[in-house]
GROMACS .gro file of C-alpha atoms in nm:
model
  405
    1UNK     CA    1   0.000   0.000   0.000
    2UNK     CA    2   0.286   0.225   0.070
    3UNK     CA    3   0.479   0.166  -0.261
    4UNK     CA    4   0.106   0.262  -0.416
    5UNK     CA    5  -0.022   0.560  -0.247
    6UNK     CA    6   0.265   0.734  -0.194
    7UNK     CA    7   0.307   0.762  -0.584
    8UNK     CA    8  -0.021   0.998  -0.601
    9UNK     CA    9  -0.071   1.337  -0.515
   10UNK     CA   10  -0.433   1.294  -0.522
   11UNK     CA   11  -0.682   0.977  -0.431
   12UNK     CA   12  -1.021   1.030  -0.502
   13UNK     CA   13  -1.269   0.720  -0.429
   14UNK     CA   14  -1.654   0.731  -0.472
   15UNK     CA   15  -1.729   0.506  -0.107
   16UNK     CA   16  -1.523   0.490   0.198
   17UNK     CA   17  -1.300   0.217   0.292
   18UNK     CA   18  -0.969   0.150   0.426
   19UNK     CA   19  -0.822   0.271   0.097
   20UNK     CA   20  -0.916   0.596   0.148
   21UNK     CA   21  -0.739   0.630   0.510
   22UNK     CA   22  -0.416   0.415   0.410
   23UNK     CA   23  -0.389   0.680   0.103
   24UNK     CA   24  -0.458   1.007   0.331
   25UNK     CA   25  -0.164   0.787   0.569
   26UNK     CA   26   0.105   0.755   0.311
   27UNK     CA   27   0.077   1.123   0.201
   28UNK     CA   28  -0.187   1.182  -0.076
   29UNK     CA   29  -0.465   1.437  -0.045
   30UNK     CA   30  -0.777   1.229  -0.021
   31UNK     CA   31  -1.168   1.293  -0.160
   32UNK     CA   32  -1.514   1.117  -0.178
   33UNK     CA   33  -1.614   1.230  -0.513
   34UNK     CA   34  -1.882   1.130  -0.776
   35UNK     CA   35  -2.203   0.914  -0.712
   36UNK     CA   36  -2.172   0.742  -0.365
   37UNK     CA   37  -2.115   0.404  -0.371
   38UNK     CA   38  -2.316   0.267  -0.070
   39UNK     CA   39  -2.261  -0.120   0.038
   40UNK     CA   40  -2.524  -0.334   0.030
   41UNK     CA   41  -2.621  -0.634   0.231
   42UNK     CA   42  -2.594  -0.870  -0.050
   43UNK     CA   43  -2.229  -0.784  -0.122
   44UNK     CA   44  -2.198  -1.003   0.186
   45UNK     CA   45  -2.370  -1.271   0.123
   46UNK     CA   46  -2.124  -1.526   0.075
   47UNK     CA   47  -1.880  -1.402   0.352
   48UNK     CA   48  -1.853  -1.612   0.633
   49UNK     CA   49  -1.787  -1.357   0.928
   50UNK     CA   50  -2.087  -1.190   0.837
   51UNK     CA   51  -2.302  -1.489   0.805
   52UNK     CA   52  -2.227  -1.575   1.153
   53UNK     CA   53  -2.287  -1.229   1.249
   54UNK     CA   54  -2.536  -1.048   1.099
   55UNK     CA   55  -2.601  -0.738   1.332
   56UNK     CA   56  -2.212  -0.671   1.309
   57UNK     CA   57  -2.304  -0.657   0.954
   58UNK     CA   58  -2.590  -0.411   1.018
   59UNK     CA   59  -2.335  -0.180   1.214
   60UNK     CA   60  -2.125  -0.185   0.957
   61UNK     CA   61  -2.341  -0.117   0.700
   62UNK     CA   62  -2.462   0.181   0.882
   63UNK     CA   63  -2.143   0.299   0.938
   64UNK     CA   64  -2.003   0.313   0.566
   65UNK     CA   65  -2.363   0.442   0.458
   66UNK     CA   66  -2.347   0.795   0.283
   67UNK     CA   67  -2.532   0.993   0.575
   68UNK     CA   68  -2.313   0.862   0.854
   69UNK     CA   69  -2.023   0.927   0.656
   70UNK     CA   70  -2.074   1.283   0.494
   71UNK     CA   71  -2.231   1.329   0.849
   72UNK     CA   72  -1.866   1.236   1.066
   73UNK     CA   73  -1.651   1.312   0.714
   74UNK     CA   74  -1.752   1.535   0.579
   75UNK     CA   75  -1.421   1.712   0.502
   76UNK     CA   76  -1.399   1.466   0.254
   77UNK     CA   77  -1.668   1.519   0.052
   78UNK     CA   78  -1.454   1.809  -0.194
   79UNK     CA   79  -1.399   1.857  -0.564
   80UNK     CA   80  -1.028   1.594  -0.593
   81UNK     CA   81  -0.837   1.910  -0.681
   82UNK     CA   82  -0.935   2.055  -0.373
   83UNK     CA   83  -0.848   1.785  -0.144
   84UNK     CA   84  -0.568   1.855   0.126
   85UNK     CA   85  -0.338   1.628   0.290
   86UNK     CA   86  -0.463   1.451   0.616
   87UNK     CA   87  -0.197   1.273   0.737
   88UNK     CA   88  -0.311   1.269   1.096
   89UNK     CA   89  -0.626   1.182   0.996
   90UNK     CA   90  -0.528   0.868   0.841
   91UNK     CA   91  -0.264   0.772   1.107
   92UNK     CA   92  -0.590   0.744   1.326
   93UNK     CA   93  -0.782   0.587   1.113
   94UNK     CA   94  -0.567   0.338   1.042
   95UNK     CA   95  -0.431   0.319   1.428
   96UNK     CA   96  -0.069   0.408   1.419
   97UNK     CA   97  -0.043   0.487   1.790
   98UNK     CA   98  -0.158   0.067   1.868
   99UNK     CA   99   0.078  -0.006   1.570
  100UNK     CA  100   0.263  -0.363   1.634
  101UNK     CA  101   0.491  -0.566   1.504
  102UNK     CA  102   0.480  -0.891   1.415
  103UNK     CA  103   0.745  -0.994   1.759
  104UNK     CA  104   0.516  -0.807   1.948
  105UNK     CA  105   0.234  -0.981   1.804
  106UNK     CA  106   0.363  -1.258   1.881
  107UNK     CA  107   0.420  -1.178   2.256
  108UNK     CA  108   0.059  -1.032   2.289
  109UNK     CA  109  -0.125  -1.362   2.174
  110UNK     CA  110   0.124  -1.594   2.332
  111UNK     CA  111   0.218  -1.770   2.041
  112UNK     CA  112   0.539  -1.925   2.167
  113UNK     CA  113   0.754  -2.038   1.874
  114UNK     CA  114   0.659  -2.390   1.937
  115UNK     CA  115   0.332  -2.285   1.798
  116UNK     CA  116   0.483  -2.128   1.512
  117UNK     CA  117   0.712  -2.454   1.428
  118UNK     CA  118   0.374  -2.725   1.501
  119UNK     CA  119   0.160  -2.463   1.224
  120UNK     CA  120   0.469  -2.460   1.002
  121UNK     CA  121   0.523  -2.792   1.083
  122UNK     CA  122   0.117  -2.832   0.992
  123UNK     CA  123   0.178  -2.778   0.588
  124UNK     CA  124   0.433  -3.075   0.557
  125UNK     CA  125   0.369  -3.387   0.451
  126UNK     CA  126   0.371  -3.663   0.708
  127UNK     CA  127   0.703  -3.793   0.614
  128UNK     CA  128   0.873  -3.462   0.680
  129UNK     CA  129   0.662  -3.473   1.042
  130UNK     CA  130   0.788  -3.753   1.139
  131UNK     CA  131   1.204  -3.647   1.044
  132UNK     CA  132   1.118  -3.314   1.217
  133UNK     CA  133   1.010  -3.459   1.547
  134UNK     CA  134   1.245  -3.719   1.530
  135UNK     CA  135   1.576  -3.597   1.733
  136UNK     CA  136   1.764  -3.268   1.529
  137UNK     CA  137   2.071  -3.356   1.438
  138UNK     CA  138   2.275  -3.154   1.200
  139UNK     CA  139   2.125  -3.322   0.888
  140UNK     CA  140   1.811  -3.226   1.006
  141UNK     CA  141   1.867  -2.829   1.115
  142UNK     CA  142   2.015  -2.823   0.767
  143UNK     CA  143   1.672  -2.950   0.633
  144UNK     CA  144   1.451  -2.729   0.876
  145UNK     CA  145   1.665  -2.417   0.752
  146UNK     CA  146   1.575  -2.505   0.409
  147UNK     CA  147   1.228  -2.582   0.412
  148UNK     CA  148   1.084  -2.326   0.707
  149UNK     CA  149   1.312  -2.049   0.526
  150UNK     CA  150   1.569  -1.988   0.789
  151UNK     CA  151   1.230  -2.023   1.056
  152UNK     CA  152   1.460  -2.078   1.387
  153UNK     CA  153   1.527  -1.687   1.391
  154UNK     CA  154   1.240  -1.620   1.527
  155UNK     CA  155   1.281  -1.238   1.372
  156UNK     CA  156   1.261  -1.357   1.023
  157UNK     CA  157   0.872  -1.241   0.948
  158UNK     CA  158   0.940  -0.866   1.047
  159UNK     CA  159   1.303  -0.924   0.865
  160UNK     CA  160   1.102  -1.066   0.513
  161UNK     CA  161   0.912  -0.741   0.570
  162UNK     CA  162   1.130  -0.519   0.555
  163UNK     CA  163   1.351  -0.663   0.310
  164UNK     CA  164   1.007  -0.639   0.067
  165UNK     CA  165   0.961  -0.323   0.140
  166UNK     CA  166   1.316  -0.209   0.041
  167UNK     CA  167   1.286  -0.383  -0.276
  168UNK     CA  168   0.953  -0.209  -0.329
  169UNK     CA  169   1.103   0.113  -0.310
  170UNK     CA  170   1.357   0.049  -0.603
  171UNK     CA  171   1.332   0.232  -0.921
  172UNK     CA  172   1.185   0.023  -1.192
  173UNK     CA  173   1.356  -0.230  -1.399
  174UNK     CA  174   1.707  -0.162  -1.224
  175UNK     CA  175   1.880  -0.483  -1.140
  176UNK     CA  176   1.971  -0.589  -0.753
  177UNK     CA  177   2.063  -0.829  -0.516
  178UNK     CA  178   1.881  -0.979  -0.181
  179UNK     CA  179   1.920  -1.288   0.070
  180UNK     CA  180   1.546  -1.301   0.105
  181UNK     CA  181   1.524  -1.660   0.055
  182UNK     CA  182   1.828  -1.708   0.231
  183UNK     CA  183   2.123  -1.731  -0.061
  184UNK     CA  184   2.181  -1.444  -0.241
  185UNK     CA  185   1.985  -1.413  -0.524
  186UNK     CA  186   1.939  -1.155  -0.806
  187UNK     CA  187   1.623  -0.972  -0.942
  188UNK     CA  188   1.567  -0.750  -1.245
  189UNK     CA  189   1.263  -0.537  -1.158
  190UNK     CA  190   1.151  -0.453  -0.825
  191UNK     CA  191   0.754  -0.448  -0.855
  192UNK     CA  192   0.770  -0.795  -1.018
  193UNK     CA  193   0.981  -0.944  -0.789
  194UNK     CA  194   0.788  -0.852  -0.539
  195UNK     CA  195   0.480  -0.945  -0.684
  196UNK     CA  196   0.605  -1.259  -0.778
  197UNK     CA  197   0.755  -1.339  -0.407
  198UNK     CA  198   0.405  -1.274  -0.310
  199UNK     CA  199   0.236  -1.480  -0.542
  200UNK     CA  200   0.536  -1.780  -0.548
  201UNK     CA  201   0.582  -1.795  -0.139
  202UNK     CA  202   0.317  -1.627   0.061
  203UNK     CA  203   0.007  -1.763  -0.147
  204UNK     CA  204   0.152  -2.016  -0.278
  205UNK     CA  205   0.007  -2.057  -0.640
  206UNK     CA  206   0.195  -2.320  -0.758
  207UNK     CA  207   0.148  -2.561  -0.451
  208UNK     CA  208   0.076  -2.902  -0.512
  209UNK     CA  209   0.079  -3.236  -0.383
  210UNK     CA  210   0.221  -3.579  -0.524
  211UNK     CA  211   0.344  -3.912  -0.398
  212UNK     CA  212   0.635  -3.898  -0.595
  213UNK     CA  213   0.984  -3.930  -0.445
  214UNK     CA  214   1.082  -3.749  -0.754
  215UNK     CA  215   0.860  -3.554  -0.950
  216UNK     CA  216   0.891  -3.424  -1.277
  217UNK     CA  217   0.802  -3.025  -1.348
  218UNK     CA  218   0.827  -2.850  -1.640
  219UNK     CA  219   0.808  -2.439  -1.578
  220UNK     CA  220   0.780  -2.263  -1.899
  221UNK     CA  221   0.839  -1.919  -1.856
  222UNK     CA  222   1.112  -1.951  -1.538
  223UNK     CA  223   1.216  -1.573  -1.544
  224UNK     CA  224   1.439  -1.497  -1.223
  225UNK     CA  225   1.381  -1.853  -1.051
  226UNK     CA  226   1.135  -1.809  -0.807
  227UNK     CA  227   0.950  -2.111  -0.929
  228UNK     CA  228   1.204  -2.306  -0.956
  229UNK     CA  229   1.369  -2.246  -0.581
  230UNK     CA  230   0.971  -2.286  -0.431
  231UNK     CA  231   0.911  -2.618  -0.628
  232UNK     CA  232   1.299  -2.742  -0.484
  233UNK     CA  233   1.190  -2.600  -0.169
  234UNK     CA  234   0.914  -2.808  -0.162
  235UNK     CA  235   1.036  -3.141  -0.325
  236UNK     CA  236   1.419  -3.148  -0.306
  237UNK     CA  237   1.472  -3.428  -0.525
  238UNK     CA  238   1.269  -3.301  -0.794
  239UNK     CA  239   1.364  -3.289  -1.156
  240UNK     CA  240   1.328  -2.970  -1.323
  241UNK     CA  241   1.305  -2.841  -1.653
  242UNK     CA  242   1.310  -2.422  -1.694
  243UNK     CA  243   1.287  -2.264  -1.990
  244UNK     CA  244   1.326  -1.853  -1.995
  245UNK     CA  245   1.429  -1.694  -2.358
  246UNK     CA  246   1.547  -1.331  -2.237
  247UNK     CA  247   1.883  -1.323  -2.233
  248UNK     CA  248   1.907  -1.062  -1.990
  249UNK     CA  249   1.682  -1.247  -1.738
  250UNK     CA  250   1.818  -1.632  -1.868
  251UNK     CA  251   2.128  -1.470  -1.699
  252UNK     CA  252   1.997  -1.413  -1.363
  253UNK     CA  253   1.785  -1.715  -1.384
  254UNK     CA  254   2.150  -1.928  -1.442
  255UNK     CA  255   2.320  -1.706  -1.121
  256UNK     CA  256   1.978  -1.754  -0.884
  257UNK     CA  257   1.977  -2.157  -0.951
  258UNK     CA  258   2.388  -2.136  -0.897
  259UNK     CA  259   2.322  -1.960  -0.609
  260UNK     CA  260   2.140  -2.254  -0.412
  261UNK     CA  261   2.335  -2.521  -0.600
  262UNK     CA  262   2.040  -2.785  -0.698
  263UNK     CA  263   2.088  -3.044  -0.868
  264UNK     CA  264   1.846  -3.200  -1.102
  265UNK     CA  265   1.793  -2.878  -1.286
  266UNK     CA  266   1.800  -2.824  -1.659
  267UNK     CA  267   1.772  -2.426  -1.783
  268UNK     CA  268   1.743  -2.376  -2.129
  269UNK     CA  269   1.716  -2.030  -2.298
  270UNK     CA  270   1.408  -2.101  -2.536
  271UNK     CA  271   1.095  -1.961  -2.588
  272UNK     CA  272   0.817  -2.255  -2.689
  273UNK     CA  273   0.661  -2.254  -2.960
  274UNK     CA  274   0.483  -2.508  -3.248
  275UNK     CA  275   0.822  -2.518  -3.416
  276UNK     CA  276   1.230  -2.527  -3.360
  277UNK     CA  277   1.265  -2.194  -3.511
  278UNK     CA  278   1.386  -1.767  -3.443
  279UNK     CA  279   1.109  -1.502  -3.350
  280UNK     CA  280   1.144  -1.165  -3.259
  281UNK     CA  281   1.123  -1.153  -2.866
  282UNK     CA  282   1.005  -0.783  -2.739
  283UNK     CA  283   1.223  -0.804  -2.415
  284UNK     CA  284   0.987  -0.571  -2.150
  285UNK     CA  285   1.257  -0.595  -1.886
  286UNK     CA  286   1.090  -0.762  -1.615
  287UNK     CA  287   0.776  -1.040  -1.598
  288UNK     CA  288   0.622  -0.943  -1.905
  289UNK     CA  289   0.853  -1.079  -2.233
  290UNK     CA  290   0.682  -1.203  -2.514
  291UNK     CA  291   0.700  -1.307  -2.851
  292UNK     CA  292   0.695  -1.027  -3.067
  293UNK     CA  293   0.324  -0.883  -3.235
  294UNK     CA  294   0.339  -0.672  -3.583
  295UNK     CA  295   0.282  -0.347  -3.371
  296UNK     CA  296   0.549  -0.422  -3.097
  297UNK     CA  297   0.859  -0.137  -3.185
  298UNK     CA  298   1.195  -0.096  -2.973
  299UNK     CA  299   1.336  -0.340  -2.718
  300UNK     CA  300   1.280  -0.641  -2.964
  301UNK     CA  301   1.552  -0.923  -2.983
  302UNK     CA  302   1.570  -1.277  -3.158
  303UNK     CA  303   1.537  -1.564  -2.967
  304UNK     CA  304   1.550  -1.958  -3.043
  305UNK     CA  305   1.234  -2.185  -2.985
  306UNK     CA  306   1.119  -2.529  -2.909
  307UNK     CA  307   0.821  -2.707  -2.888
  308UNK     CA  308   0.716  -2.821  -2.543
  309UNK     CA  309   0.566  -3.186  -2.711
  310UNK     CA  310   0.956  -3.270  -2.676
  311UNK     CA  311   0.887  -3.259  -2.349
  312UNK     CA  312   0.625  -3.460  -2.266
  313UNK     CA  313   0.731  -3.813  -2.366
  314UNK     CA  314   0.694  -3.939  -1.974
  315UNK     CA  315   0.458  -3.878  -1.683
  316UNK     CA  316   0.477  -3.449  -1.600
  317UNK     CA  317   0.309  -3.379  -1.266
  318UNK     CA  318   0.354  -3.039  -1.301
  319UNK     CA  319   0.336  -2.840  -1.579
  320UNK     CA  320   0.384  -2.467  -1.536
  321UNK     CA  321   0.289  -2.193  -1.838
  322UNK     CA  322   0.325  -1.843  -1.798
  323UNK     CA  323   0.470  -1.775  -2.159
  324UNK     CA  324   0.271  -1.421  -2.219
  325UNK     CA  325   0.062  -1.508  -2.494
  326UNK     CA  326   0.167  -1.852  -2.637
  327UNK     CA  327   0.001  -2.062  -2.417
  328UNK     CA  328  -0.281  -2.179  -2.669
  329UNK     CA  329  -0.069  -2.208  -2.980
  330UNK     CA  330   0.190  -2.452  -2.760
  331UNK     CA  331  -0.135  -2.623  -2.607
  332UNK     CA  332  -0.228  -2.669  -2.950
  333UNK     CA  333   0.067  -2.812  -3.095
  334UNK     CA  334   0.118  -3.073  -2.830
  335UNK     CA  335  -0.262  -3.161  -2.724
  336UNK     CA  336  -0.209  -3.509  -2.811
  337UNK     CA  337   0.037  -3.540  -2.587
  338UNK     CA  338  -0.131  -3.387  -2.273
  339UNK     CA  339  -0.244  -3.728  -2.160
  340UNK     CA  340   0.124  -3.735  -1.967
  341UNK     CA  341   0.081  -3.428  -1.764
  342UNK     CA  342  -0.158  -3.445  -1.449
  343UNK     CA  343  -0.135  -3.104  -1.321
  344UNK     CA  344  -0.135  -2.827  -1.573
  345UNK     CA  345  -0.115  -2.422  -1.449
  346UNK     CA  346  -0.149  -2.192  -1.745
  347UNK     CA  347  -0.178  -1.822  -1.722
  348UNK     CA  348  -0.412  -1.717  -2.000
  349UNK     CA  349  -0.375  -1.364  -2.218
  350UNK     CA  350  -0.586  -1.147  -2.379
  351UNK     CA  351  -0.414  -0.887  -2.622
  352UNK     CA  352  -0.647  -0.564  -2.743
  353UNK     CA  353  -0.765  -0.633  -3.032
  354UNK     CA  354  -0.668  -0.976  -3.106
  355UNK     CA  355  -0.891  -1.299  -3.093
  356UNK     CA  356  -0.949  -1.400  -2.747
  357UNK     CA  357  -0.861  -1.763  -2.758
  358UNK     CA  358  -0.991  -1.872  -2.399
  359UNK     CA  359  -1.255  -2.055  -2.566
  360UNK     CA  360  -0.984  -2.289  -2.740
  361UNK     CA  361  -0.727  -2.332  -2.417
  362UNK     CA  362  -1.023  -2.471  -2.220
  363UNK     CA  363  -1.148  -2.697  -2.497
  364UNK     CA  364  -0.790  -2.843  -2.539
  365UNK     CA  365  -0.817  -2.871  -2.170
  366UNK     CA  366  -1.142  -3.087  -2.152
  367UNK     CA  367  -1.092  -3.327  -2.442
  368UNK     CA  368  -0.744  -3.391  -2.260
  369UNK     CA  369  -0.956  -3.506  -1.980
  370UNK     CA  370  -0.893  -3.210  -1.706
  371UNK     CA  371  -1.092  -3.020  -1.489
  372UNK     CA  372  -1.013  -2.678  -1.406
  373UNK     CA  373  -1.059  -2.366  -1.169
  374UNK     CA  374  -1.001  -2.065  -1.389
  375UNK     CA  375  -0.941  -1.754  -1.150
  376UNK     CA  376  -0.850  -1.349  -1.241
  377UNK     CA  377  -0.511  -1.203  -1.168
  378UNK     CA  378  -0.339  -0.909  -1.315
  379UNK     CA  379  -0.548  -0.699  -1.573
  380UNK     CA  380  -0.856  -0.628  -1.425
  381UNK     CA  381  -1.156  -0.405  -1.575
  382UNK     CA  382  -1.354  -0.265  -1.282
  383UNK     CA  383  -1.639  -0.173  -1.509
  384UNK     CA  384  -1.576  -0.351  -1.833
  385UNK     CA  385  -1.883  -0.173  -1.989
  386UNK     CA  386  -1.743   0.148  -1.967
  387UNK     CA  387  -1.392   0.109  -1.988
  388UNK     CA  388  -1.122  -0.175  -2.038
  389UNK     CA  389  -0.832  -0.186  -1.838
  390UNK     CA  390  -0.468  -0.228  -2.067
  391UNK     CA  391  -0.153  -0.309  -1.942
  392UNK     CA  392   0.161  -0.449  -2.195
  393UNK     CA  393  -0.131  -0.409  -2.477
  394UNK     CA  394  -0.349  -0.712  -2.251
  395UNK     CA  395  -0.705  -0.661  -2.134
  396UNK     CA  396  -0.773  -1.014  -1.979
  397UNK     CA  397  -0.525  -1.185  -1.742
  398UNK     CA  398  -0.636  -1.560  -1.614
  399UNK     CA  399  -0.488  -1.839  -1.425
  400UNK     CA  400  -0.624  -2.158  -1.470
  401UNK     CA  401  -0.567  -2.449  -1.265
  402UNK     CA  402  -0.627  -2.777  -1.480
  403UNK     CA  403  -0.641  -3.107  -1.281
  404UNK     CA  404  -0.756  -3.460  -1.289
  405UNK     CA  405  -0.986  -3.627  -1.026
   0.00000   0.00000   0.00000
């Protein structure tokens, strides 16, 4: 929120929320402009605090309603280009003065770090239970350091913290270095790397489970690594295959793999495609490289291709796409051979004004006998009526989780 707000000058919002006090916190002169958006009950329908209690919701409802507001804020209620900063304001709204960290957190609900090893301990398989309550010798501390992420310094949340929020505060698309994950690893872009930390190891995307001793993942689109460290992070043994075509970032990639020293990992700087062949590569810089469109002008470079079918000639439990655009051409070109793969994540893209080809990604899906969960991330249209949302010439941003039951 900080590395957002304090970009603007001015926030202007049409309903009050916490947005509107974390932006007045970091800086920006705050409004409630335009035709008050009031929430109803039924935006809460499906949340399960409410459900449980329904005159909280009531209060709350009242609360955020336009008289109580303009009626207790009304200072907000300006033309945006007349809205002054309220720092104070927001430092109260948002409770600075009970601010806590996560130590002291930990101190004020007793969580001992016992309780933080048993709920680490809690998202391991059984087998790694059973060697973690086993006696520790050094083996084992050398396995608990690199599976709970350097977890027996008990400062390490507050420390991740504020490592991600020095990263956040680097320029754009200028190249650095960090032991976040506990080597040193480089990064070419702040935003994405943060972004991607956040999506990689605190939600956990990519999570899945096998029986395999060894399993097999493909990750098509590696950039820096971070999918490749969290899937040998969370199956040591496993074999890897990582393709990233920007030389630039192939670089980094081949120093952040170095870095931990796996084994079992093969990088190769290709881009897939439906044939061994050279395309023009527009080279964005951070997350977003992509085979080159007609329209695409500076940054552009040539990179080699392969086709992912060469792949695929034994069982894949994990199949990883983020390849900016490709995804349904490759699909296409290998759908016969999709039979071998039992978890597929693809990140779908919609260009402006190209055919959106959703409709044929989930049809290669079915008839290769997956189900999926298809959720939004990225590009996002708030009102898509009115206005479409661009970024990187997209509109649509997906990710689609394709399984077998």
């Amino acid at each position: 929120l900080q590395y957002l707000m304090s970009r603007f000058e001015y926030v202007t919002t049409n309903a009050f929320g916490s947005h509107i006090a974390y932006a007045a916190y970091f800086g920006a002169k705050v409004s409630i402009y335009g035709s008050y958006a009031e929430f109803k009950e039924e935006d809460f329908r499906h949340d399960p605090f409410y459900s449980k209690n329904p005159k909280l919701l009531a209060v709350a409802l009242n609360l955020t309603s336009e008289s109580k507001v303009r009626k207790e804020l009304s200072h907000l209620f300006v033309l945006p280009h007349k809205a002054k900063i309220l720092t104070e304001w927001g430092k109260y709204e948002v409770g600075e003065a009970n601010k806590k960290s996560v130590s002291q957190l930990y101190k004020i609900l007793k969580i001992t770090f016992k309780d933080r090893m048993v709920a680490t301990l809690g998202r391991l398989g059984s087998t790694s239970k059973k060697i973690i309550k086993s006696v520790l010798p050094k083996k084992t501390r050398q396995f608990i350091n690199l599976h709970f992420r350097g977890i027996e310094e008990p400062s390490e949340p507050d420390e991740i913290q504020k490592e991600l929020s020095r990263i956040s505060q680097l320029p754009r698309f200028i190249k650095g270095e960090t032991n976040i994950l506990g080597k040193i690893i480089k990064f070419v872009d702040s935003a994405s790397f943060c972004f991607m930390h956040n999506k990689i190891f605190e939600r956990e995307v990519y999570k899945f489970q096998t029986k395999s001793s060894r399993p097999y993942i493909i990750d098509a689109g590696a950039n820096v690594g971070l999918s490749v460290i969290y899937f040998k992070k969370l199956y040591p043994n496993a074999e890897i295959i990582a393709l990233e075509p920007d030389n630039k970032i192939f670089e980094v990639l081949a120093f952040n793999i170095k870095s931990f020293g796996f084994e079992n990992v093969q990088l190769i700087q290709k881009a897939l495609w439906n044939e061994e062949t050279i395309l023009r590569f527009y080279s964005e810089g951070a997350d977003g490289g992509r085979i080159a469109t007609q329209t695409d002008s500076g940054k552009l470079i040539e990179v080699s291709t392969c086709r992912l079918r060469d792949f695929l000639n034994k069982k894949v439990d994990l199949l990883k796409m983020d390849i900016e655009g490709a995804e349904v051409i490759v699909l296409e070109d290998c759908s016969d051979l999709l039979h071998n793969v039992e978890r597929l994540f693809v990140e779908y893209h919609s260009f402006v004004g190209k055919e959106q080809k959703l409709y044929k990604l989930l049809e290669i899906l079915e008839k290769a006998g997956f189900r999926y969960q298809v959720q939004h991330v990225g590009v996002f249209s708030q009102h898509p009526f009115i206005r479409i949302s661009e970024y990187l010439s997209m509109d649509l941003q997906l990710n689609i989780f394709a399984y077998r039951i």
